[in-house]
PDB file of C-alpha atoms in Angstrom:
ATOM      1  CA  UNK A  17       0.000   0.000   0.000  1.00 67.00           C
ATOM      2  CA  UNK A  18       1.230   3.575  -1.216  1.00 63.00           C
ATOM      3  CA  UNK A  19       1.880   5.339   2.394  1.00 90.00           C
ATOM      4  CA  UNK A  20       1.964   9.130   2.873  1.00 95.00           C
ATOM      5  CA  UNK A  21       3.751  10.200   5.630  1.00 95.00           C
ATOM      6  CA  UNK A  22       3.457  13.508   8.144  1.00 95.00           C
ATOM      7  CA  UNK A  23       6.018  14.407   9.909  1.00 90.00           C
ATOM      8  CA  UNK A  24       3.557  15.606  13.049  1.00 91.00           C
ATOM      9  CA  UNK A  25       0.551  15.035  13.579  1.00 93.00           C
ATOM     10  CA  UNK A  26       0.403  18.502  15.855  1.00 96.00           C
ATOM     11  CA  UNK A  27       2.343  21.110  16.293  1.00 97.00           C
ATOM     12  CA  UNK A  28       2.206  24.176  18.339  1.00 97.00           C
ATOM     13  CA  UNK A  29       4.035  27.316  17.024  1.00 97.00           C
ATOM     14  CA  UNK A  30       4.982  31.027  17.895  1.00 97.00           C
ATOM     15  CA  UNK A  31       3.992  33.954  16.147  1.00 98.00           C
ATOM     16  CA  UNK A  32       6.866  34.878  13.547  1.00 97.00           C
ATOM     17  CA  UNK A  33       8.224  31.433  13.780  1.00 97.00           C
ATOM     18  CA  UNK A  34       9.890  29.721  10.565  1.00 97.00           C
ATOM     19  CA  UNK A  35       7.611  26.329  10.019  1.00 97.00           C
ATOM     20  CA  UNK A  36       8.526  23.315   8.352  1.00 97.00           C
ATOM     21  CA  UNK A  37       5.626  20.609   7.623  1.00 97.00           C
ATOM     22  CA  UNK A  38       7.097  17.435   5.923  1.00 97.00           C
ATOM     23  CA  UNK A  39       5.992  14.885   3.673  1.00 97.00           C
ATOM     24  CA  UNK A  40       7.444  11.454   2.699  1.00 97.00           C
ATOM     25  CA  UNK A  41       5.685   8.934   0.016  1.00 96.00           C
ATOM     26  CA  UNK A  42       7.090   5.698  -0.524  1.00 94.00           C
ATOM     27  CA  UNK A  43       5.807   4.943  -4.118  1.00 89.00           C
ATOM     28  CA  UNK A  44       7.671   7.016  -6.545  1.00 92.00           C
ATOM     29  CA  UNK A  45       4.663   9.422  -6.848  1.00 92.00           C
ATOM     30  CA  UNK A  46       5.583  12.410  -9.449  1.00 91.00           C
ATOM     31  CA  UNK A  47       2.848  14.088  -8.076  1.00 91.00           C
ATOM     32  CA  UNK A  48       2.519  15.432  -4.422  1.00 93.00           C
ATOM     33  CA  UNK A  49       0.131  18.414  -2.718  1.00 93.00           C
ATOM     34  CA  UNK A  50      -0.293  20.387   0.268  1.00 96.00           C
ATOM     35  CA  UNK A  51      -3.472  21.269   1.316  1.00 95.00           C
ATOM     36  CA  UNK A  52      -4.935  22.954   4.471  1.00 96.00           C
ATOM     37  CA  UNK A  53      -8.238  22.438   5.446  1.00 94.00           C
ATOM     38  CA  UNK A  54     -10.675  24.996   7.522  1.00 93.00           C
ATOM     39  CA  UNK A  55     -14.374  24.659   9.455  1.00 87.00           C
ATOM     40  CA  UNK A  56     -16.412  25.681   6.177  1.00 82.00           C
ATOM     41  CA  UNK A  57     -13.935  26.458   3.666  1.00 84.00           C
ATOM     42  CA  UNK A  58     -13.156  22.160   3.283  1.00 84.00           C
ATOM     43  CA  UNK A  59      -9.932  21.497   1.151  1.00 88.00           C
ATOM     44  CA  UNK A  60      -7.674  24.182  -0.416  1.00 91.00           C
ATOM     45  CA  UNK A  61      -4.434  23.901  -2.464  1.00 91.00           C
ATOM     46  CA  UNK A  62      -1.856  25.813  -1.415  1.00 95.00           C
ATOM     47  CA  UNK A  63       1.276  24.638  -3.514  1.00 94.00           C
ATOM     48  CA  UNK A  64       1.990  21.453  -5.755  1.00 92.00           C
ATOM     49  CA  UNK A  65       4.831  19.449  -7.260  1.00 93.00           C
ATOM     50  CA  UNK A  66       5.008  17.150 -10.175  1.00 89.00           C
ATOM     51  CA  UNK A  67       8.472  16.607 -10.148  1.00 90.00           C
ATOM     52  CA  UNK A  68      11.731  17.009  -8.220  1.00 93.00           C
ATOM     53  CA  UNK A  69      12.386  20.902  -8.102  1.00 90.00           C
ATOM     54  CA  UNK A  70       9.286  21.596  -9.756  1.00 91.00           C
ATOM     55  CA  UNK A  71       6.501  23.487  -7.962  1.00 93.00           C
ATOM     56  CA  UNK A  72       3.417  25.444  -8.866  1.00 92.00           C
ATOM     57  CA  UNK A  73       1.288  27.568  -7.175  1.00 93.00           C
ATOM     58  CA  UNK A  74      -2.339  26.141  -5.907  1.00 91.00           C
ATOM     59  CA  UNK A  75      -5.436  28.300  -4.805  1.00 89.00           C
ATOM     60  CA  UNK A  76      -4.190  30.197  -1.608  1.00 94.00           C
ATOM     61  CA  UNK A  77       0.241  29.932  -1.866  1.00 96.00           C
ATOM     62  CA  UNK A  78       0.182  33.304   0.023  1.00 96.00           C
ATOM     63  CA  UNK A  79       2.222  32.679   3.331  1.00 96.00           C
ATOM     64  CA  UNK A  80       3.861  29.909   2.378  1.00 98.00           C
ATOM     65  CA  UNK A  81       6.744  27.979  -0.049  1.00 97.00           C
ATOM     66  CA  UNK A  82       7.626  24.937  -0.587  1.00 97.00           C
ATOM     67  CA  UNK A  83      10.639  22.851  -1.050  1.00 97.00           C
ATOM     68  CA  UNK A  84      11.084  19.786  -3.696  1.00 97.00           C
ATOM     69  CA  UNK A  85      14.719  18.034  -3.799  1.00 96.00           C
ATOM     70  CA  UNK A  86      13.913  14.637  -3.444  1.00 96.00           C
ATOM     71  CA  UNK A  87      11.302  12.863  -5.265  1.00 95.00           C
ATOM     72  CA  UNK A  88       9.782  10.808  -2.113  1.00 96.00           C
ATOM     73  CA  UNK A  89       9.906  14.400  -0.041  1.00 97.00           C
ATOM     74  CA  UNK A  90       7.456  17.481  -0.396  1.00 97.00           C
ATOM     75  CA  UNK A  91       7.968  20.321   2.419  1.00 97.00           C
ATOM     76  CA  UNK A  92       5.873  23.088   3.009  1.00 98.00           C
ATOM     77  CA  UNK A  93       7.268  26.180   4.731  1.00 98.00           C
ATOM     78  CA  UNK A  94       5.870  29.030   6.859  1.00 97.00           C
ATOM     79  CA  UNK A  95       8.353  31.593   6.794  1.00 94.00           C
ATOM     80  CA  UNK A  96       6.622  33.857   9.282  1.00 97.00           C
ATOM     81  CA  UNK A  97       3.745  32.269  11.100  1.00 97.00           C
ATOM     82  CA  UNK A  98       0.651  34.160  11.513  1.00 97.00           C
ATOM     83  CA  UNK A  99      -1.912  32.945  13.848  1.00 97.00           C
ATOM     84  CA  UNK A 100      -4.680  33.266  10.746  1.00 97.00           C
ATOM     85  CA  UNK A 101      -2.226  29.962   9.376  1.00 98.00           C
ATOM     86  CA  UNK A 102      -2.947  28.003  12.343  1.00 98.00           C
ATOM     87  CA  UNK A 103      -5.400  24.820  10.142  1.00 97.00           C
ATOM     88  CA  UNK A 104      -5.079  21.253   9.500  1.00 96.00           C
ATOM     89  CA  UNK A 105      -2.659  20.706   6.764  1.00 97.00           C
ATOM     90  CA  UNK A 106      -2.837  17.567   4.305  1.00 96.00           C
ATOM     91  CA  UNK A 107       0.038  16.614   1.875  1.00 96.00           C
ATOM     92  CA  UNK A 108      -1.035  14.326  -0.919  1.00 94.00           C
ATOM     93  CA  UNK A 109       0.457  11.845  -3.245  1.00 93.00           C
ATOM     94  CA  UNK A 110      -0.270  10.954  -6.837  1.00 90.00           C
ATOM     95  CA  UNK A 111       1.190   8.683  -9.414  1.00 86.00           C
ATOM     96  CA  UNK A 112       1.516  10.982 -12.178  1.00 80.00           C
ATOM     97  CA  UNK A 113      -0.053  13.963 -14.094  1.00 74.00           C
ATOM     98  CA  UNK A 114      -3.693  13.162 -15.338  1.00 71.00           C
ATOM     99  CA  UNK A 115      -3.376  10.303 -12.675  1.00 68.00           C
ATOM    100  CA  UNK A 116      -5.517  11.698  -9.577  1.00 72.00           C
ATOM    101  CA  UNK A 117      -5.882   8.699  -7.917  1.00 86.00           C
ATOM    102  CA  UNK A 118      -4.378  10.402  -4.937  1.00 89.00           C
ATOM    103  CA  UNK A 119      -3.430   9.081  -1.328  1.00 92.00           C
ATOM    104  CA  UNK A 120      -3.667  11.306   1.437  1.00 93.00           C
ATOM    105  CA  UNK A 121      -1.340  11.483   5.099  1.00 94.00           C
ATOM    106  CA  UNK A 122      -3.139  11.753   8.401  1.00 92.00           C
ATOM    107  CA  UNK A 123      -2.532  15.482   8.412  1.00 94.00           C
ATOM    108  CA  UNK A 124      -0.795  17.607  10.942  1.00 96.00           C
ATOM    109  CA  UNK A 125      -2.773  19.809  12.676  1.00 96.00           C
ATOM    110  CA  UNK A 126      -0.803  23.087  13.189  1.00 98.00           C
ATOM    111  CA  UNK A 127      -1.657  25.897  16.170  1.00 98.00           C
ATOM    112  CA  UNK A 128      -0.469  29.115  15.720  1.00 98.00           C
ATOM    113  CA  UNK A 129      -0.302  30.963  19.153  1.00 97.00           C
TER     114      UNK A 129
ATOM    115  CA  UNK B  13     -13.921  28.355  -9.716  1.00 46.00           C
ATOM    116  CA  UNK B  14     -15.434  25.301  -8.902  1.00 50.00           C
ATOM    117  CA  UNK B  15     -16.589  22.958 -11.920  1.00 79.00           C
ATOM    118  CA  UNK B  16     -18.681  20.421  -9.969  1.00 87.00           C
ATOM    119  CA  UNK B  17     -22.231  21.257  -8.388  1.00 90.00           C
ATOM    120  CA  UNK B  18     -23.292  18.609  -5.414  1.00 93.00           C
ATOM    121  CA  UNK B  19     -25.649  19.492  -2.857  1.00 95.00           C
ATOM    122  CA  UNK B  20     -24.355  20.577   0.310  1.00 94.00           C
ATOM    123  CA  UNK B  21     -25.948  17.803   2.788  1.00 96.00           C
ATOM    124  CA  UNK B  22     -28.037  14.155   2.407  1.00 97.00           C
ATOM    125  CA  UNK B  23     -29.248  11.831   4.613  1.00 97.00           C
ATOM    126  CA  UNK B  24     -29.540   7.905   4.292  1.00 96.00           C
ATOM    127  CA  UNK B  25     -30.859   4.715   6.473  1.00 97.00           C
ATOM    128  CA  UNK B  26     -28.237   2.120   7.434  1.00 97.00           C
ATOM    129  CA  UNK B  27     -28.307  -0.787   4.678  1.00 96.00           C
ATOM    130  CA  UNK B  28     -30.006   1.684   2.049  1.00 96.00           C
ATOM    131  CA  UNK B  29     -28.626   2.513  -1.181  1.00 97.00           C
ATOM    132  CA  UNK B  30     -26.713   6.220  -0.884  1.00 97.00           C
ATOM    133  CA  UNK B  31     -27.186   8.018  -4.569  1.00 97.00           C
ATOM    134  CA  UNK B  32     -24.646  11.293  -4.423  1.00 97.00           C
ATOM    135  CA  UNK B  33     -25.260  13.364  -7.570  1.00 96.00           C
ATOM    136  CA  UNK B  34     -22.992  15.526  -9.289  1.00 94.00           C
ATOM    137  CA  UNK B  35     -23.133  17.782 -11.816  1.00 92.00           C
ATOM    138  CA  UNK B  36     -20.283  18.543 -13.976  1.00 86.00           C
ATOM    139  CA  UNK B  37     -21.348  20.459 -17.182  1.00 81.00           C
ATOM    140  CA  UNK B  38     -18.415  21.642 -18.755  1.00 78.00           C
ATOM    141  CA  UNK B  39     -16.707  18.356 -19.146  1.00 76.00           C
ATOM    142  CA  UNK B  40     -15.653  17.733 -22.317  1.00 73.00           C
ATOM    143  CA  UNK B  41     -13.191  15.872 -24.571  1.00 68.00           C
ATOM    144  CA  UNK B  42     -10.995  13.150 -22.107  1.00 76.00           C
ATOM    145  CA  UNK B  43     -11.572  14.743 -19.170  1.00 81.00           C
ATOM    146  CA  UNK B  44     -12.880  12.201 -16.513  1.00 85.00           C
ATOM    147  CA  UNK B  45     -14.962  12.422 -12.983  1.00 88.00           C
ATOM    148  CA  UNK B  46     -12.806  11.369  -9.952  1.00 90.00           C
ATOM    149  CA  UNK B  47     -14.548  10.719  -6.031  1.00 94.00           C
ATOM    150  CA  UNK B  48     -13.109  10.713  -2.805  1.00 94.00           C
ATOM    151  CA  UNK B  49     -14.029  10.948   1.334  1.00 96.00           C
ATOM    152  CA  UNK B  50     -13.628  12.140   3.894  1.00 94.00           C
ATOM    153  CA  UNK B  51     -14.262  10.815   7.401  1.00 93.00           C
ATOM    154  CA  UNK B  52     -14.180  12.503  10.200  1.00 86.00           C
ATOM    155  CA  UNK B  53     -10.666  13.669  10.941  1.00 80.00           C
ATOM    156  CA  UNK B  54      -9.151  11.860   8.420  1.00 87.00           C
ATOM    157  CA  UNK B  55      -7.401  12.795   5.050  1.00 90.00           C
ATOM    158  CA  UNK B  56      -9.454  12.081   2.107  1.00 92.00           C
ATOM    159  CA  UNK B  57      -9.531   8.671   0.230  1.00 93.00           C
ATOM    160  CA  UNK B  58     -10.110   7.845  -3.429  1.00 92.00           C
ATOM    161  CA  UNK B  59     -13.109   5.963  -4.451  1.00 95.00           C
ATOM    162  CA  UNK B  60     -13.887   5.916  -7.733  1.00 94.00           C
ATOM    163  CA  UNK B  61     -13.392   7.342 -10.909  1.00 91.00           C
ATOM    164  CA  UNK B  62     -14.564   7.599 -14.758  1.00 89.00           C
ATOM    165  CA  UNK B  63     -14.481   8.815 -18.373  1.00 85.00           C
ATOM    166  CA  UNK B  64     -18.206   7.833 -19.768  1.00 83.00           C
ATOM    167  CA  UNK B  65     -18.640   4.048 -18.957  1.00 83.00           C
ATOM    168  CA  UNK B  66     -20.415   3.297 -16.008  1.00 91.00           C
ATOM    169  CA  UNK B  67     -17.541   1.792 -12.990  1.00 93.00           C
ATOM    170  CA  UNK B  68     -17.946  -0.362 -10.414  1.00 95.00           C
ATOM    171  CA  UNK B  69     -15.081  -1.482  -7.601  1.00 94.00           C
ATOM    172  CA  UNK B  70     -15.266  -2.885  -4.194  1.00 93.00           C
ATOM    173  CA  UNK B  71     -16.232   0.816  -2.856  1.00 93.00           C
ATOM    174  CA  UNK B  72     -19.104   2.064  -4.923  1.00 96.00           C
ATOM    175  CA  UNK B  73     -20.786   2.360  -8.361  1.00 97.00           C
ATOM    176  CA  UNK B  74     -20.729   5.373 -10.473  1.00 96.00           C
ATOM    177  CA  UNK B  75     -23.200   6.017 -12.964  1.00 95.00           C
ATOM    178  CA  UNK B  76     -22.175   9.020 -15.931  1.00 91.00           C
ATOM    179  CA  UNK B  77     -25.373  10.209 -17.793  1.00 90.00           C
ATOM    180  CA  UNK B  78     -24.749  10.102 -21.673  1.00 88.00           C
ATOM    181  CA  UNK B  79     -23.889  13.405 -22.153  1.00 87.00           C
ATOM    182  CA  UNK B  80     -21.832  13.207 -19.652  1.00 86.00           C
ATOM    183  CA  UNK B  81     -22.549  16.240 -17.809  1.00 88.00           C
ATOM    184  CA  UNK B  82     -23.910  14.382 -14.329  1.00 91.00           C
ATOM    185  CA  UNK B  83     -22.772  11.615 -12.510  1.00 93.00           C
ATOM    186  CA  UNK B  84     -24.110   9.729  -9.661  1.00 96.00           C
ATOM    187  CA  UNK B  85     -22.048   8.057  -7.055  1.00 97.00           C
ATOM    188  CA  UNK B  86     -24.077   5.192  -5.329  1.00 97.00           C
ATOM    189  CA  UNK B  87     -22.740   3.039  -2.246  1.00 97.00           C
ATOM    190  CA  UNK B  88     -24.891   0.254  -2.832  1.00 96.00           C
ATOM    191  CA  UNK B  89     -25.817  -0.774   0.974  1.00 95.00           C
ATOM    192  CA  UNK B  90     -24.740   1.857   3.388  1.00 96.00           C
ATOM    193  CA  UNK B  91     -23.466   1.647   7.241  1.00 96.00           C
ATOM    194  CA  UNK B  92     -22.251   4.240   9.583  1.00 96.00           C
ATOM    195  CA  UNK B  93     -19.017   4.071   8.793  1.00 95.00           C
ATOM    196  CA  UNK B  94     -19.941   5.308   5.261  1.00 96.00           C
ATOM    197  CA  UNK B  95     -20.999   9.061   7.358  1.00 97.00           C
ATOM    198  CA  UNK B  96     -18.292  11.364   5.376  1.00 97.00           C
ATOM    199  CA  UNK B  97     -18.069  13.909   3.170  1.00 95.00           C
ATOM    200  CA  UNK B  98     -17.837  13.158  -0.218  1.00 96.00           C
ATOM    201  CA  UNK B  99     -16.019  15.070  -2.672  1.00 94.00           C
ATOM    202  CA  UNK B 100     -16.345  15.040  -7.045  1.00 92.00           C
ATOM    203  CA  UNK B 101     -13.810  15.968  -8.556  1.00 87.00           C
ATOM    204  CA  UNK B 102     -13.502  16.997 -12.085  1.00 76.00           C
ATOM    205  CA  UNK B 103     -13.231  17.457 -15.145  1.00 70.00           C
ATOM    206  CA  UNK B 104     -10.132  16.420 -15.053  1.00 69.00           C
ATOM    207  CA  UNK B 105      -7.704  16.148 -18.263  1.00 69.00           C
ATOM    208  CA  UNK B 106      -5.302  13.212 -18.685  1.00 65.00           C
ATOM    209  CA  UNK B 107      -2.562  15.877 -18.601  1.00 68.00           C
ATOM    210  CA  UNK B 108      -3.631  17.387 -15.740  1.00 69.00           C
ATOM    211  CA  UNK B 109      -1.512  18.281 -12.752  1.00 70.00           C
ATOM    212  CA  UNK B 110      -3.690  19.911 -10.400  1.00 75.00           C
ATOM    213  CA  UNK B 111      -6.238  18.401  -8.091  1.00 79.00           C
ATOM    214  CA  UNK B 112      -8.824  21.002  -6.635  1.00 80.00           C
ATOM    215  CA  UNK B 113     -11.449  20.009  -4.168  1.00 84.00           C
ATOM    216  CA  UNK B 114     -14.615  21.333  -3.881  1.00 83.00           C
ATOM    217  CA  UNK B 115     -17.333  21.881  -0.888  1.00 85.00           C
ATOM    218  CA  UNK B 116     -18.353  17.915  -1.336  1.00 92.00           C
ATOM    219  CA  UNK B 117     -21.587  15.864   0.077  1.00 95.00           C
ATOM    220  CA  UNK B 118     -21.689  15.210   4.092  1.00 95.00           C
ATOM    221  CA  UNK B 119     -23.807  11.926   3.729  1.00 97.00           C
ATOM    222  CA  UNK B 120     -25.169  11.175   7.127  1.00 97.00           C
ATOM    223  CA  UNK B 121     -26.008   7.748   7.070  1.00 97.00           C
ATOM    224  CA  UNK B 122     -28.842   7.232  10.000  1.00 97.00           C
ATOM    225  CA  UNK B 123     -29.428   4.007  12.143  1.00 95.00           C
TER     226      UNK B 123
END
């Protein structure tokens, strides 16, 4: 089975704090998201990668980057943590392009105080 | 902007058949229809997906009107543990990189 895995599942932060969320796949996966999900507003895309150094930006990238050096590893940073960034974030896993058969991680929920 | 319409909320007795519609009008061309879940507090997970034949796996059924433009997602005989939301996705290109979730279903399935 593909696995997607979170580094944390929470995580408490300061204000102003640099935040690094990471993700591991174990299938060779081109693909990989991030996502954060709010009360209301379900599942937005906040950066993606389809291949090793290769990003684009999703739906909402403001506040955040991402890194992409290794193909099993997808990192989203939070240079400056704002407490309006404190959400459950997803990272996400697909074979290829056009291939959306994607598996999920548990999520980390992050806390911005 | 999202290109799927579902209705916001449905509600379904244990062992019933659960019928999710989705509309999907612009889909054109290769572009296929893709469903996931979401249970409570968990990440989503694929179900299903399809170009214009009607699918059928371990999960669910989905049923894609001729035209193409609506789909229908059934889970045959539901139980609790089908109580999620549930998301369609699409139209989505062979080529395409991006995977964008919209509001999805909560099904409530009722004992």
């Amino acid at each position: 089975d593909v696995k997607v895995t979170q580094s944390s599942r929470y995580l408490v932060k300061r204000t102003g704090e640099k935040v690094f969320l990471e993700c591991v796949q174990d299938m060779d996966h081109e693909n990989m998201f991030w996502y954060r999900q709010d009360p209301g507003l379900g599942l937005r895309l906040i950066y993606f990668s389809y291949d090793v150094k290769m990003k684009e930006k999703g739906d909402i990238p403001e506040g955040y980057s991402v890194s992409r050096e290794k193909k099993e590893r997808f990192s989203l940073i939070l240079e400056s943590a704002s407490t309006n960034q404190t959400s459950m974030y997803l990272c996400a896993s697909s074979l290829r392009p056009g291939n959306t058969e994607a598996f999920f991680g548990q999520g980390t929920r992050l806390t911005v105080v | 902007d999202a290109k799927t319409t579902q209705p916001p909320s449905m509600d379904c007795a244990e062992g019933r058949a659960a019928n999710l519609p989705c509309n999907h009008s612009t889909i054109s061309g290769n572009e296929y229809v893709y469903w996931y879940r979401q249970i409570h507090s968990q990440g989503p997970q694929y179900i299903i997906h399809g170009l214009k034949n009607n699918e059928t796996n371990e999960m669910a059924s989905l049923i894609i009107t001729e035209d193409r433009k609506s789909s229908t997602l059934i889970l045959p005989h539901a139980t609790l543990r089908d109580t999620a939301v549930y998301y369609c996705i699409g139209p989505i290109s062979g080529s395409a990189r991006q995977l964008t979730f919209g509001s999805g279903t909560q099904l409530t399935v009722l004992p």
